[in-house]
CSV table of N, CA and C in Angstrom, one decimal:
chain,number,residue,atom,x,y,z
A,1,UNK,N,91.4,102.2,270.8
A,1,UNK,CA,90.2,101.9,271.6
A,1,UNK,C,90.1,100.4,271.6
A,2,UNK,N,89.9,99.8,272.7
A,2,UNK,CA,89.7,98.4,272.9
A,2,UNK,C,88.2,98.1,272.8
A,3,UNK,N,87.8,97.2,272.0
A,3,UNK,CA,86.4,96.8,271.9
A,3,UNK,C,86.3,95.3,272.3
A,4,UNK,N,85.1,94.8,272.5
A,4,UNK,CA,85.0,93.4,272.8
A,4,UNK,C,85.5,92.6,271.6
A,5,UNK,N,85.5,93.1,270.4
A,5,UNK,CA,86.0,92.4,269.3
A,5,UNK,C,87.5,92.1,269.4
A,6,UNK,N,88.2,93.0,270.2
A,6,UNK,CA,89.7,92.8,270.3
A,6,UNK,C,90.1,92.2,271.7
A,7,UNK,N,89.1,91.8,272.5
A,7,UNK,CA,89.3,91.1,273.8
A,7,UNK,C,89.5,89.6,273.5
A,8,UNK,N,90.4,89.0,274.2
A,8,UNK,CA,90.6,87.5,274.0
A,8,UNK,C,89.3,86.8,274.3
A,9,UNK,N,89.0,85.8,273.5
A,9,UNK,CA,87.8,85.0,273.7
A,9,UNK,C,88.1,83.6,273.9
A,10,UNK,N,87.2,82.9,274.6
A,10,UNK,CA,87.3,81.5,274.9
A,10,UNK,C,86.4,80.7,274.0
A,11,UNK,N,85.9,79.6,274.5
A,11,UNK,CA,85.1,78.7,273.7
A,11,UNK,C,83.8,79.4,273.2
A,12,UNK,N,83.5,79.1,272.0
A,12,UNK,CA,82.2,79.7,271.3
A,12,UNK,C,82.2,81.2,271.3
A,13,UNK,N,83.4,81.8,271.3
A,13,UNK,CA,83.5,83.2,271.1
A,13,UNK,C,83.2,84.0,272.4
A,14,UNK,N,83.0,83.4,273.5
A,14,UNK,CA,82.7,84.1,274.8
A,14,UNK,C,84.0,84.8,275.2
A,15,UNK,N,83.7,86.0,275.8
A,15,UNK,CA,84.8,86.8,276.3
A,15,UNK,C,85.5,86.0,277.4
A,16,UNK,N,86.9,85.9,277.3
A,16,UNK,CA,87.6,85.1,278.3
A,16,UNK,C,87.9,86.0,279.5
A,17,UNK,N,87.2,85.6,280.6
A,17,UNK,CA,87.4,86.3,281.9
A,17,UNK,C,87.4,85.3,283.0
A,18,UNK,N,87.7,85.7,284.2
A,18,UNK,CA,87.7,84.8,285.3
A,18,UNK,C,86.3,84.9,286.0
A,19,UNK,N,85.4,85.6,285.4
A,19,UNK,CA,84.1,85.8,286.0
A,19,UNK,C,83.1,86.2,284.8
A,20,UNK,N,82.1,86.9,285.2
A,20,UNK,CA,81.1,87.4,284.2
A,20,UNK,C,81.6,88.6,283.5
A,21,UNK,N,80.9,89.0,282.5
A,21,UNK,CA,81.2,90.3,281.8
A,21,UNK,C,81.1,91.4,282.8
A,22,UNK,N,80.1,91.4,283.6
A,22,UNK,CA,80.0,92.5,284.6
A,22,UNK,C,81.1,92.5,285.6
A,23,UNK,N,81.7,91.3,286.0
A,23,UNK,CA,82.9,91.3,286.8
A,23,UNK,C,84.0,92.0,286.1
A,24,UNK,N,84.2,91.8,284.8
A,24,UNK,CA,85.2,92.4,284.0
A,24,UNK,C,85.0,93.9,284.0
A,25,UNK,N,83.8,94.4,283.8
A,25,UNK,CA,83.5,95.8,283.8
A,25,UNK,C,83.8,96.4,285.1
A,26,UNK,N,83.4,95.8,286.2
A,26,UNK,CA,83.7,96.3,287.6
A,26,UNK,C,85.2,96.4,287.8
A,27,UNK,N,85.9,95.4,287.3
A,27,UNK,CA,87.4,95.4,287.5
A,27,UNK,C,88.0,96.6,286.7
A,28,UNK,N,87.5,96.8,285.5
A,28,UNK,CA,87.9,97.9,284.7
A,28,UNK,C,87.6,99.2,285.4
A,29,UNK,N,86.5,99.3,286.0
A,29,UNK,CA,86.2,100.5,286.8
A,29,UNK,C,87.2,100.8,287.9
A,30,UNK,N,87.6,99.7,288.6
A,30,UNK,CA,88.6,99.9,289.6
A,30,UNK,C,89.9,100.5,289.1
A,31,UNK,N,90.3,100.0,287.9
A,31,UNK,CA,91.5,100.6,287.3
A,31,UNK,C,91.3,102.0,286.9
A,32,UNK,N,90.1,102.3,286.4
A,32,UNK,CA,89.7,103.7,286.0
A,32,UNK,C,89.8,104.6,287.2
A,33,UNK,N,89.1,104.2,288.3
A,33,UNK,CA,89.0,105.0,289.5
A,33,UNK,C,90.3,105.2,290.1
A,34,UNK,N,91.3,104.3,290.0
A,34,UNK,CA,92.6,104.4,290.6
A,34,UNK,C,93.3,105.6,290.0
A,35,UNK,N,93.1,105.9,288.8
A,35,UNK,CA,93.7,107.1,288.1
A,35,UNK,C,92.8,108.3,288.0
A,36,UNK,N,91.6,108.2,288.5
A,36,UNK,CA,90.6,109.2,288.3
A,36,UNK,C,90.9,110.4,289.2
A,37,UNK,N,90.7,111.6,288.6
A,37,UNK,CA,90.7,112.8,289.3
A,37,UNK,C,89.4,113.6,289.0
A,38,UNK,N,88.8,114.2,290.0
A,38,UNK,CA,87.6,114.9,289.8
A,38,UNK,C,87.8,116.1,288.8
A,39,UNK,N,87.1,116.0,287.7
A,39,UNK,CA,87.2,117.1,286.7
A,39,UNK,C,86.7,118.4,287.1
A,40,UNK,N,86.0,118.5,288.2
A,40,UNK,CA,85.5,119.7,288.7
A,40,UNK,C,84.4,120.4,287.8
A,41,UNK,N,83.7,119.5,287.2
A,41,UNK,CA,82.6,120.0,286.2
A,41,UNK,C,81.3,120.1,286.9
A,42,UNK,N,80.5,121.0,286.3
A,42,UNK,CA,79.1,121.2,286.6
A,42,UNK,C,78.3,120.1,285.8
A,43,UNK,N,77.1,119.8,286.2
A,43,UNK,CA,76.2,118.9,285.5
A,43,UNK,C,75.7,119.5,284.2
A,44,UNK,N,75.8,120.8,284.0
A,44,UNK,CA,75.3,121.5,282.8
A,44,UNK,C,76.3,121.3,281.7
A,45,UNK,N,75.8,120.8,280.6
A,45,UNK,CA,76.8,120.6,279.5
A,45,UNK,C,77.3,121.9,278.9
A,46,UNK,N,78.6,121.9,278.7
A,46,UNK,CA,79.3,123.1,278.2
A,46,UNK,C,78.7,123.6,276.9
A,47,UNK,N,78.4,122.7,276.0
A,47,UNK,CA,77.9,123.1,274.7
A,47,UNK,C,76.4,123.4,274.6
A,48,UNK,N,75.7,123.2,275.7
A,48,UNK,CA,74.3,123.4,275.9
A,48,UNK,C,73.5,122.6,274.8
A,49,UNK,N,74.0,121.3,274.6
A,49,UNK,CA,73.3,120.5,273.6
A,49,UNK,C,73.0,119.1,274.2
A,50,UNK,N,71.9,118.6,273.8
A,50,UNK,CA,71.5,117.2,274.1
A,50,UNK,C,71.5,116.4,272.9
A,51,UNK,N,72.1,115.2,273.0
A,51,UNK,CA,72.2,114.3,271.8
A,51,UNK,C,71.2,113.1,272.2
A,52,UNK,N,70.3,112.9,271.2
A,52,UNK,CA,69.4,111.7,271.4
A,52,UNK,C,69.8,110.7,270.3
A,53,UNK,N,70.2,109.5,270.6
A,53,UNK,CA,70.7,108.6,269.7
A,53,UNK,C,70.3,107.2,270.0
A,54,UNK,N,70.5,106.3,269.0
A,54,UNK,CA,70.2,104.9,269.2
A,54,UNK,C,71.3,104.3,270.2
A,55,UNK,N,70.9,103.2,270.8
A,55,UNK,CA,71.8,102.6,271.8
A,55,UNK,C,72.8,101.6,271.0
A,56,UNK,N,72.7,101.5,269.7
A,56,UNK,CA,73.6,100.6,269.0
A,56,UNK,C,75.0,100.7,269.4
A,57,UNK,N,75.7,99.6,269.6
A,57,UNK,CA,77.0,99.6,270.1
A,57,UNK,C,78.1,100.1,269.1
A,58,UNK,N,77.6,100.2,267.8
A,58,UNK,CA,78.6,100.7,266.8
A,58,UNK,C,78.7,102.2,266.8
A,59,UNK,N,77.9,102.9,267.5
A,59,UNK,CA,77.9,104.4,267.5
A,59,UNK,C,78.7,104.9,268.7
A,60,UNK,N,79.9,105.4,268.4
A,60,UNK,CA,80.8,106.0,269.4
A,60,UNK,C,80.5,107.5,269.2
A,61,UNK,N,79.5,108.0,269.9
A,61,UNK,CA,79.0,109.4,269.7
A,61,UNK,C,80.0,110.4,270.0
A,62,UNK,N,80.7,110.3,271.1
A,62,UNK,CA,81.7,111.3,271.4
A,62,UNK,C,82.8,111.4,270.4
A,63,UNK,N,83.3,110.3,269.9
A,63,UNK,CA,84.3,110.4,268.9
A,63,UNK,C,83.7,110.9,267.5
A,64,UNK,N,82.5,110.4,267.2
A,64,UNK,CA,81.9,110.8,265.9
A,64,UNK,C,81.6,112.2,265.8
A,65,UNK,N,81.3,112.9,267.0
A,65,UNK,CA,80.9,114.3,267.0
A,65,UNK,C,82.0,115.2,267.5
A,66,UNK,N,83.1,114.6,267.9
A,66,UNK,CA,84.2,115.5,268.4
A,66,UNK,C,83.9,116.0,269.8
A,67,UNK,N,83.2,115.3,270.6
A,67,UNK,CA,82.8,115.7,271.9
A,67,UNK,C,83.7,115.3,273.0
A,68,UNK,N,83.8,116.1,274.0
A,68,UNK,CA,84.6,115.7,275.2
A,68,UNK,C,83.7,115.6,276.4
A,69,UNK,N,84.2,115.0,277.4
A,69,UNK,CA,83.5,114.8,278.7
A,69,UNK,C,83.0,116.2,279.1
A,70,UNK,N,81.7,116.3,279.4
A,70,UNK,CA,81.1,117.5,279.9
A,70,UNK,C,80.5,118.4,278.8
A,71,UNK,N,80.6,118.0,277.5
A,71,UNK,CA,80.1,118.8,276.4
A,71,UNK,C,78.6,118.7,276.2
A,72,UNK,N,78.0,117.6,276.5
A,72,UNK,CA,76.6,117.4,276.1
A,72,UNK,C,75.9,116.4,277.1
A,73,UNK,N,74.6,116.4,277.0
A,73,UNK,CA,73.8,115.3,277.6
A,73,UNK,C,73.6,114.3,276.5
A,74,UNK,N,73.7,113.0,276.8
A,74,UNK,CA,73.5,112.0,275.9
A,74,UNK,C,72.4,111.1,276.4
A,75,UNK,N,71.4,111.0,275.5
A,75,UNK,CA,70.2,110.2,275.8
A,75,UNK,C,70.1,109.1,274.8
A,76,UNK,N,70.1,107.8,275.2
A,76,UNK,CA,70.1,106.7,274.2
A,76,UNK,C,69.1,105.7,274.5
A,77,UNK,N,68.5,105.2,273.5
A,77,UNK,CA,67.6,104.1,273.6
A,77,UNK,C,67.5,103.3,272.3
A,78,UNK,N,66.7,102.3,272.2
A,78,UNK,CA,66.6,101.5,271.0
A,78,UNK,C,66.0,102.4,269.9
A,79,UNK,N,66.7,102.6,268.8
A,79,UNK,CA,66.3,103.4,267.7
A,79,UNK,C,66.4,104.9,267.8
A,80,UNK,N,66.8,105.3,269.0
A,80,UNK,CA,66.9,106.8,269.2
A,80,UNK,C,65.5,107.4,269.2
A,81,UNK,N,64.5,106.6,269.6
A,81,UNK,CA,63.1,107.0,269.6
A,81,UNK,C,62.8,108.1,270.6
A,82,UNK,N,62.0,109.1,270.1
A,82,UNK,CA,61.6,110.1,271.0
A,82,UNK,C,60.4,109.7,271.8
A,83,UNK,N,60.6,109.0,272.9
A,83,UNK,CA,59.5,108.4,273.7
A,83,UNK,C,59.2,109.4,274.8
A,84,UNK,N,58.2,109.1,275.6
A,84,UNK,CA,57.9,109.9,276.8
A,84,UNK,C,59.1,110.0,277.7
A,85,UNK,N,59.9,109.0,277.9
A,85,UNK,CA,61.1,109.1,278.8
A,85,UNK,C,62.1,110.0,278.2
A,86,UNK,N,62.3,110.0,276.8
A,86,UNK,CA,63.2,110.9,276.2
A,86,UNK,C,62.8,112.3,276.4
A,87,UNK,N,61.5,112.6,276.2
A,87,UNK,CA,60.9,113.9,276.5
A,87,UNK,C,61.2,114.3,277.9
A,88,UNK,N,61.0,113.4,278.9
A,88,UNK,CA,61.3,113.7,280.3
A,88,UNK,C,62.7,114.1,280.4
A,89,UNK,N,63.7,113.4,279.9
A,89,UNK,CA,65.1,113.7,280.0
A,89,UNK,C,65.4,115.0,279.3
A,90,UNK,N,64.9,115.3,278.1
A,90,UNK,CA,65.1,116.5,277.4
A,90,UNK,C,64.5,117.7,278.2
A,91,UNK,N,63.4,117.5,278.8
A,91,UNK,CA,62.7,118.6,279.6
A,91,UNK,C,63.6,119.0,280.8
A,92,UNK,N,64.1,118.0,281.5
A,92,UNK,CA,65.0,118.2,282.6
A,92,UNK,C,66.3,118.8,282.1
A,93,UNK,N,66.9,118.3,281.0
A,93,UNK,CA,68.1,118.9,280.4
A,93,UNK,C,67.9,120.3,280.1
A,94,UNK,N,66.8,120.7,279.5
A,94,UNK,CA,66.6,122.1,279.1
A,94,UNK,C,66.2,123.0,280.3
A,95,UNK,N,65.2,122.6,281.0
A,95,UNK,CA,64.7,123.5,282.1
A,95,UNK,C,65.5,123.6,283.3
A,96,UNK,N,66.2,122.5,283.6
A,96,UNK,CA,67.0,122.5,284.9
A,96,UNK,C,68.5,122.6,284.6
A,97,UNK,N,69.0,122.2,283.4
A,97,UNK,CA,70.4,122.1,283.2
A,97,UNK,C,70.9,122.9,282.0
A,98,UNK,N,70.1,123.7,281.4
A,98,UNK,CA,70.5,124.7,280.4
A,98,UNK,C,70.8,124.3,279.0
A,99,UNK,N,70.4,123.2,278.5
A,99,UNK,CA,70.6,122.9,277.1
A,99,UNK,C,69.6,123.7,276.3
A,100,UNK,N,70.0,124.0,275.1
A,100,UNK,CA,69.2,124.8,274.1
A,100,UNK,C,69.1,124.1,272.8
A,101,UNK,N,69.9,123.2,272.4
A,101,UNK,CA,69.9,122.5,271.1
A,101,UNK,C,69.7,121.0,271.3
A,102,UNK,N,69.1,120.4,270.3
A,102,UNK,CA,68.9,118.9,270.3
A,102,UNK,C,69.3,118.4,269.0
A,103,UNK,N,70.2,117.4,269.0
A,103,UNK,CA,70.6,116.7,267.8
A,103,UNK,C,70.1,115.2,267.9
A,104,UNK,N,69.4,114.8,266.9
A,104,UNK,CA,68.8,113.4,266.9
A,104,UNK,C,69.7,112.6,265.9
A,105,UNK,N,70.1,111.4,266.4
A,105,UNK,CA,70.9,110.6,265.5
A,105,UNK,C,70.4,109.2,265.4
A,106,UNK,N,69.9,108.8,264.3
A,106,UNK,CA,69.5,107.4,264.0
A,106,UNK,C,70.6,106.9,263.1
A,107,UNK,N,70.5,105.7,262.6
A,107,UNK,CA,71.6,105.1,261.9
A,107,UNK,C,71.2,104.1,260.9
A,108,UNK,N,72.0,103.8,259.9
A,108,UNK,CA,71.8,102.8,258.9
A,108,UNK,C,71.8,101.4,259.6
A,109,UNK,N,71.1,100.4,259.1
A,109,UNK,CA,71.2,99.1,259.6
A,109,UNK,C,70.7,98.9,261.0
A,110,UNK,N,69.7,99.7,261.4
A,110,UNK,CA,69.1,99.6,262.8
A,110,UNK,C,68.3,98.4,262.9
A,111,UNK,N,68.4,97.8,264.1
A,111,UNK,CA,67.7,96.6,264.4
A,111,UNK,C,66.2,96.8,264.4
A,112,UNK,N,65.7,98.0,264.7
A,112,UNK,CA,64.3,98.3,264.7
A,112,UNK,C,63.7,98.2,263.3
A,113,UNK,N,64.5,98.2,262.3
A,113,UNK,CA,64.0,98.1,260.9
A,113,UNK,C,63.5,96.7,260.6
A,114,UNK,N,63.9,95.7,261.4
A,114,UNK,CA,63.5,94.3,261.2
A,114,UNK,C,62.5,93.9,262.2
A,115,UNK,N,62.0,94.7,263.1
A,115,UNK,CA,61.0,94.4,264.0
A,115,UNK,C,59.7,95.0,263.6
A,116,UNK,N,58.6,94.6,264.2
A,116,UNK,CA,57.3,95.2,264.0
A,116,UNK,C,56.6,95.3,265.4
A,117,UNK,N,55.5,95.9,265.5
A,117,UNK,CA,54.8,96.0,266.8
A,117,UNK,C,54.3,94.6,267.2
A,118,UNK,N,54.4,93.6,266.3
A,118,UNK,CA,54.0,92.2,266.7
A,118,UNK,C,55.0,91.7,267.8
A,119,UNK,N,56.1,92.3,267.9
A,119,UNK,CA,57.1,91.9,269.0
A,119,UNK,C,56.4,92.0,270.3
A,120,UNK,N,55.6,93.0,270.5
A,120,UNK,CA,54.8,93.2,271.8
A,120,UNK,C,53.9,92.0,272.0
A,121,UNK,N,53.2,91.6,271.0
A,121,UNK,CA,52.3,90.4,271.1
A,121,UNK,C,53.0,89.1,271.4
A,122,UNK,N,54.2,89.0,270.8
A,122,UNK,CA,55.0,87.8,271.0
A,122,UNK,C,55.5,87.8,272.5
A,123,UNK,N,55.8,89.0,273.0
A,123,UNK,CA,56.2,89.0,274.5
A,123,UNK,C,55.0,88.7,275.3
A,124,UNK,N,53.8,89.2,275.0
A,124,UNK,CA,52.6,88.9,275.7
A,124,UNK,C,52.3,87.4,275.8
A,125,UNK,N,52.5,86.8,274.6
A,125,UNK,CA,52.2,85.3,274.5
A,125,UNK,C,53.2,84.6,275.4
A,126,UNK,N,54.5,85.1,275.4
A,126,UNK,CA,55.5,84.4,276.2
A,126,UNK,C,55.4,84.6,277.7
A,127,UNK,N,55.2,85.8,278.1
A,127,UNK,CA,55.2,86.1,279.6
A,127,UNK,C,53.8,86.3,280.2
A,128,UNK,N,52.8,86.4,279.4
A,128,UNK,CA,51.4,86.6,279.9
A,128,UNK,C,51.1,88.0,280.2
A,129,UNK,N,51.9,89.0,279.8
A,129,UNK,CA,51.6,90.4,280.0
A,129,UNK,C,52.1,91.2,278.8
A,130,UNK,N,51.3,92.1,278.3
A,130,UNK,CA,51.7,92.9,277.2
A,130,UNK,C,52.5,94.1,277.7
A,131,UNK,N,53.7,94.4,277.1
A,131,UNK,CA,54.4,95.6,277.5
A,131,UNK,C,53.6,96.9,277.3
A,132,UNK,N,53.8,97.8,278.2
A,132,UNK,CA,53.1,99.1,278.1
A,132,UNK,C,53.7,100.0,277.1
A,133,UNK,N,55.0,99.7,276.7
A,133,UNK,CA,55.7,100.6,275.7
A,133,UNK,C,55.5,100.1,274.3
A,134,UNK,N,55.7,101.0,273.4
A,134,UNK,CA,55.7,100.7,271.9
A,134,UNK,C,57.1,100.3,271.5
A,135,UNK,N,57.1,99.4,270.5
A,135,UNK,CA,58.4,99.0,270.0
A,135,UNK,C,59.1,100.2,269.3
A,136,UNK,N,58.3,101.0,268.6
A,136,UNK,CA,58.9,102.1,267.8
A,136,UNK,C,59.6,101.6,266.6
A,137,UNK,N,59.2,100.5,266.0
A,137,UNK,CA,59.8,99.9,264.8
A,137,UNK,C,59.5,100.8,263.6
A,138,UNK,N,60.3,100.7,262.6
A,138,UNK,CA,60.2,101.6,261.4
A,138,UNK,C,60.7,100.9,260.2
A,139,UNK,N,60.4,101.3,259.0
A,139,UNK,CA,60.9,100.8,257.8
A,139,UNK,C,61.8,101.8,257.1
A,140,UNK,N,61.5,103.1,257.3
A,140,UNK,CA,62.2,104.2,256.6
A,140,UNK,C,62.9,105.1,257.6
A,141,UNK,N,64.2,105.0,257.7
A,141,UNK,CA,65.0,105.7,258.7
A,141,UNK,C,64.9,107.2,258.6
A,142,UNK,N,64.8,107.7,257.3
A,142,UNK,CA,64.7,109.1,257.1
A,142,UNK,C,63.4,109.6,257.7
A,143,UNK,N,62.3,108.9,257.4
A,143,UNK,CA,61.0,109.3,257.9
A,143,UNK,C,60.9,109.2,259.4
A,144,UNK,N,61.6,108.2,260.0
A,144,UNK,CA,61.6,108.1,261.4
A,144,UNK,C,62.4,109.3,262.1
A,145,UNK,N,63.4,109.7,261.5
A,145,UNK,CA,64.1,110.9,262.0
A,145,UNK,C,63.2,112.1,261.9
A,146,UNK,N,62.4,112.3,260.8
A,146,UNK,CA,61.5,113.4,260.7
A,146,UNK,C,60.4,113.3,261.8
A,147,UNK,N,59.9,112.1,262.0
A,147,UNK,CA,58.9,112.0,263.1
A,147,UNK,C,59.5,112.4,264.4
A,148,UNK,N,60.7,112.0,264.7
A,148,UNK,CA,61.4,112.3,266.0
A,148,UNK,C,61.6,113.8,266.1
A,149,UNK,N,62.0,114.5,265.0
A,149,UNK,CA,62.1,115.9,265.0
A,149,UNK,C,60.8,116.6,265.3
A,150,UNK,N,59.8,116.1,264.7
A,150,UNK,CA,58.4,116.7,264.9
A,150,UNK,C,58.0,116.5,266.4
A,151,UNK,N,58.3,115.3,267.0
A,151,UNK,CA,57.9,115.1,268.4
A,151,UNK,C,58.6,116.1,269.3
A,152,UNK,N,59.9,116.4,269.0
A,152,UNK,CA,60.6,117.4,269.8
A,152,UNK,C,60.1,118.8,269.6
A,153,UNK,N,59.9,119.1,268.3
A,153,UNK,CA,59.5,120.5,268.0
A,153,UNK,C,58.1,120.9,268.4
A,154,UNK,N,57.3,119.9,268.7
A,154,UNK,CA,55.9,120.2,269.1
A,154,UNK,C,55.6,119.9,270.5
A,155,UNK,N,56.6,119.5,271.3
A,155,UNK,CA,56.3,119.1,272.7
A,155,UNK,C,56.2,120.4,273.6
A,156,UNK,N,55.1,120.6,274.3
A,156,UNK,CA,54.9,121.8,275.1
A,156,UNK,C,55.8,121.9,276.3
A,157,UNK,N,56.4,120.8,276.8
A,157,UNK,CA,57.3,120.8,277.9
A,157,UNK,C,58.7,121.3,277.6
A,158,UNK,N,59.0,121.3,276.3
A,158,UNK,CA,60.4,121.7,275.9
A,158,UNK,C,60.3,123.2,275.6
A,159,UNK,N,61.2,124.0,276.1
A,159,UNK,CA,61.2,125.4,275.9
A,159,UNK,C,62.1,125.8,274.7
A,160,UNK,N,63.0,125.0,274.3
A,160,UNK,CA,63.9,125.3,273.2
A,160,UNK,C,63.7,124.3,272.1
A,161,UNK,N,62.9,124.7,271.1
A,161,UNK,CA,62.4,123.8,270.1
A,161,UNK,C,62.9,124.3,268.7
A,162,UNK,N,63.6,125.4,268.6
A,162,UNK,CA,64.0,125.9,267.3
A,162,UNK,C,65.3,125.4,266.8
A,163,UNK,N,66.2,124.9,267.6
A,163,UNK,CA,67.4,124.3,267.1
A,163,UNK,C,67.4,122.8,267.4
A,164,UNK,N,66.6,122.1,266.5
A,164,UNK,CA,66.4,120.7,266.6
A,164,UNK,C,66.8,120.2,265.2
A,165,UNK,N,67.8,119.3,265.1
A,165,UNK,CA,68.2,118.8,263.8
A,165,UNK,C,68.4,117.3,263.9
A,166,UNK,N,68.1,116.6,262.8
A,166,UNK,CA,68.1,115.2,262.8
A,166,UNK,C,69.1,114.7,261.7
A,167,UNK,N,69.7,113.5,262.0
A,167,UNK,CA,70.7,113.0,261.1
A,167,UNK,C,70.6,111.4,261.1
A,168,UNK,N,71.2,110.9,260.0
A,168,UNK,CA,71.3,109.4,259.9
A,168,UNK,C,72.8,109.2,259.9
A,169,UNK,N,73.3,108.4,260.8
A,169,UNK,CA,74.7,108.0,260.9
A,169,UNK,C,74.9,106.7,260.0
A,170,UNK,N,75.9,106.8,259.1
A,170,UNK,CA,76.2,105.6,258.3
A,170,UNK,C,77.2,104.8,259.0
A,171,UNK,N,76.8,103.6,259.4
A,171,UNK,CA,77.7,102.7,260.2
A,171,UNK,C,78.8,102.2,259.4
A,172,UNK,N,78.8,102.3,258.1
A,172,UNK,CA,79.9,101.8,257.3
A,172,UNK,C,81.0,102.9,257.0
A,173,UNK,N,80.5,104.2,256.9
A,173,UNK,CA,81.4,105.3,256.6
A,173,UNK,C,81.7,106.2,257.8
A,174,UNK,N,80.8,106.2,258.8
A,174,UNK,CA,81.0,107.1,259.9
A,174,UNK,C,80.4,108.5,259.7
A,175,UNK,N,79.9,108.7,258.5
A,175,UNK,CA,79.4,110.0,258.2
A,175,UNK,C,77.9,110.2,258.6
A,176,UNK,N,77.6,111.5,259.0
A,176,UNK,CA,76.3,111.9,259.3
A,176,UNK,C,75.7,112.4,258.0
A,177,UNK,N,74.4,112.1,257.8
A,177,UNK,CA,73.6,112.7,256.7
A,177,UNK,C,72.4,113.4,257.3
A,178,UNK,N,72.3,114.7,257.0
A,178,UNK,CA,71.2,115.5,257.6
A,178,UNK,C,69.9,115.2,256.9
A,179,UNK,N,68.9,115.2,257.7
A,179,UNK,CA,67.5,114.9,257.2
A,179,UNK,C,66.7,116.2,257.2
A,180,UNK,N,66.2,116.5,256.0
A,180,UNK,CA,65.3,117.7,255.9
A,180,UNK,C,64.0,117.4,256.6
A,181,UNK,N,63.6,118.3,257.5
A,181,UNK,CA,62.4,118.0,258.3
A,181,UNK,C,61.1,118.1,257.5
A,182,UNK,N,61.1,118.6,256.3
A,182,UNK,CA,59.9,118.8,255.6
A,182,UNK,C,59.2,117.4,255.1
């Protein structure tokens, strides 16, 4: 797998391209599309599972979980927080697209461990408007996973709340550690 760490860089570590990073991504898509064939899949995930995880670039969820294209729905955001938008996505995933299980994956060394809700105040001071969203910062990753499991298990919009499990992914070893919901 090629990562940005293995892509040639120019001055000050910038990725060496003839344009922007987005130009490079669009070019890569052209190459991908040239060899693409329609997999003939339905939007319903084969394994009937939704994965909620942090957006951290170190998490290659499909590889870490042995998943293939079409196996799951993947919902990612900062911290893997179970926000209203995640509940929205899970509700659609379950009610319209057949998922029955939810796996929550947070990780060691998350950037949200070093933030506080003061971040919102700093943004307000800078731009003159307070964000409507919570930062969802935390200090204890295990407790944050427990809170996320509780949010899923108690949400009335979700019809499948019995198979909800939470884990912490270790970014150094690649291993998942299951969190007891109690």
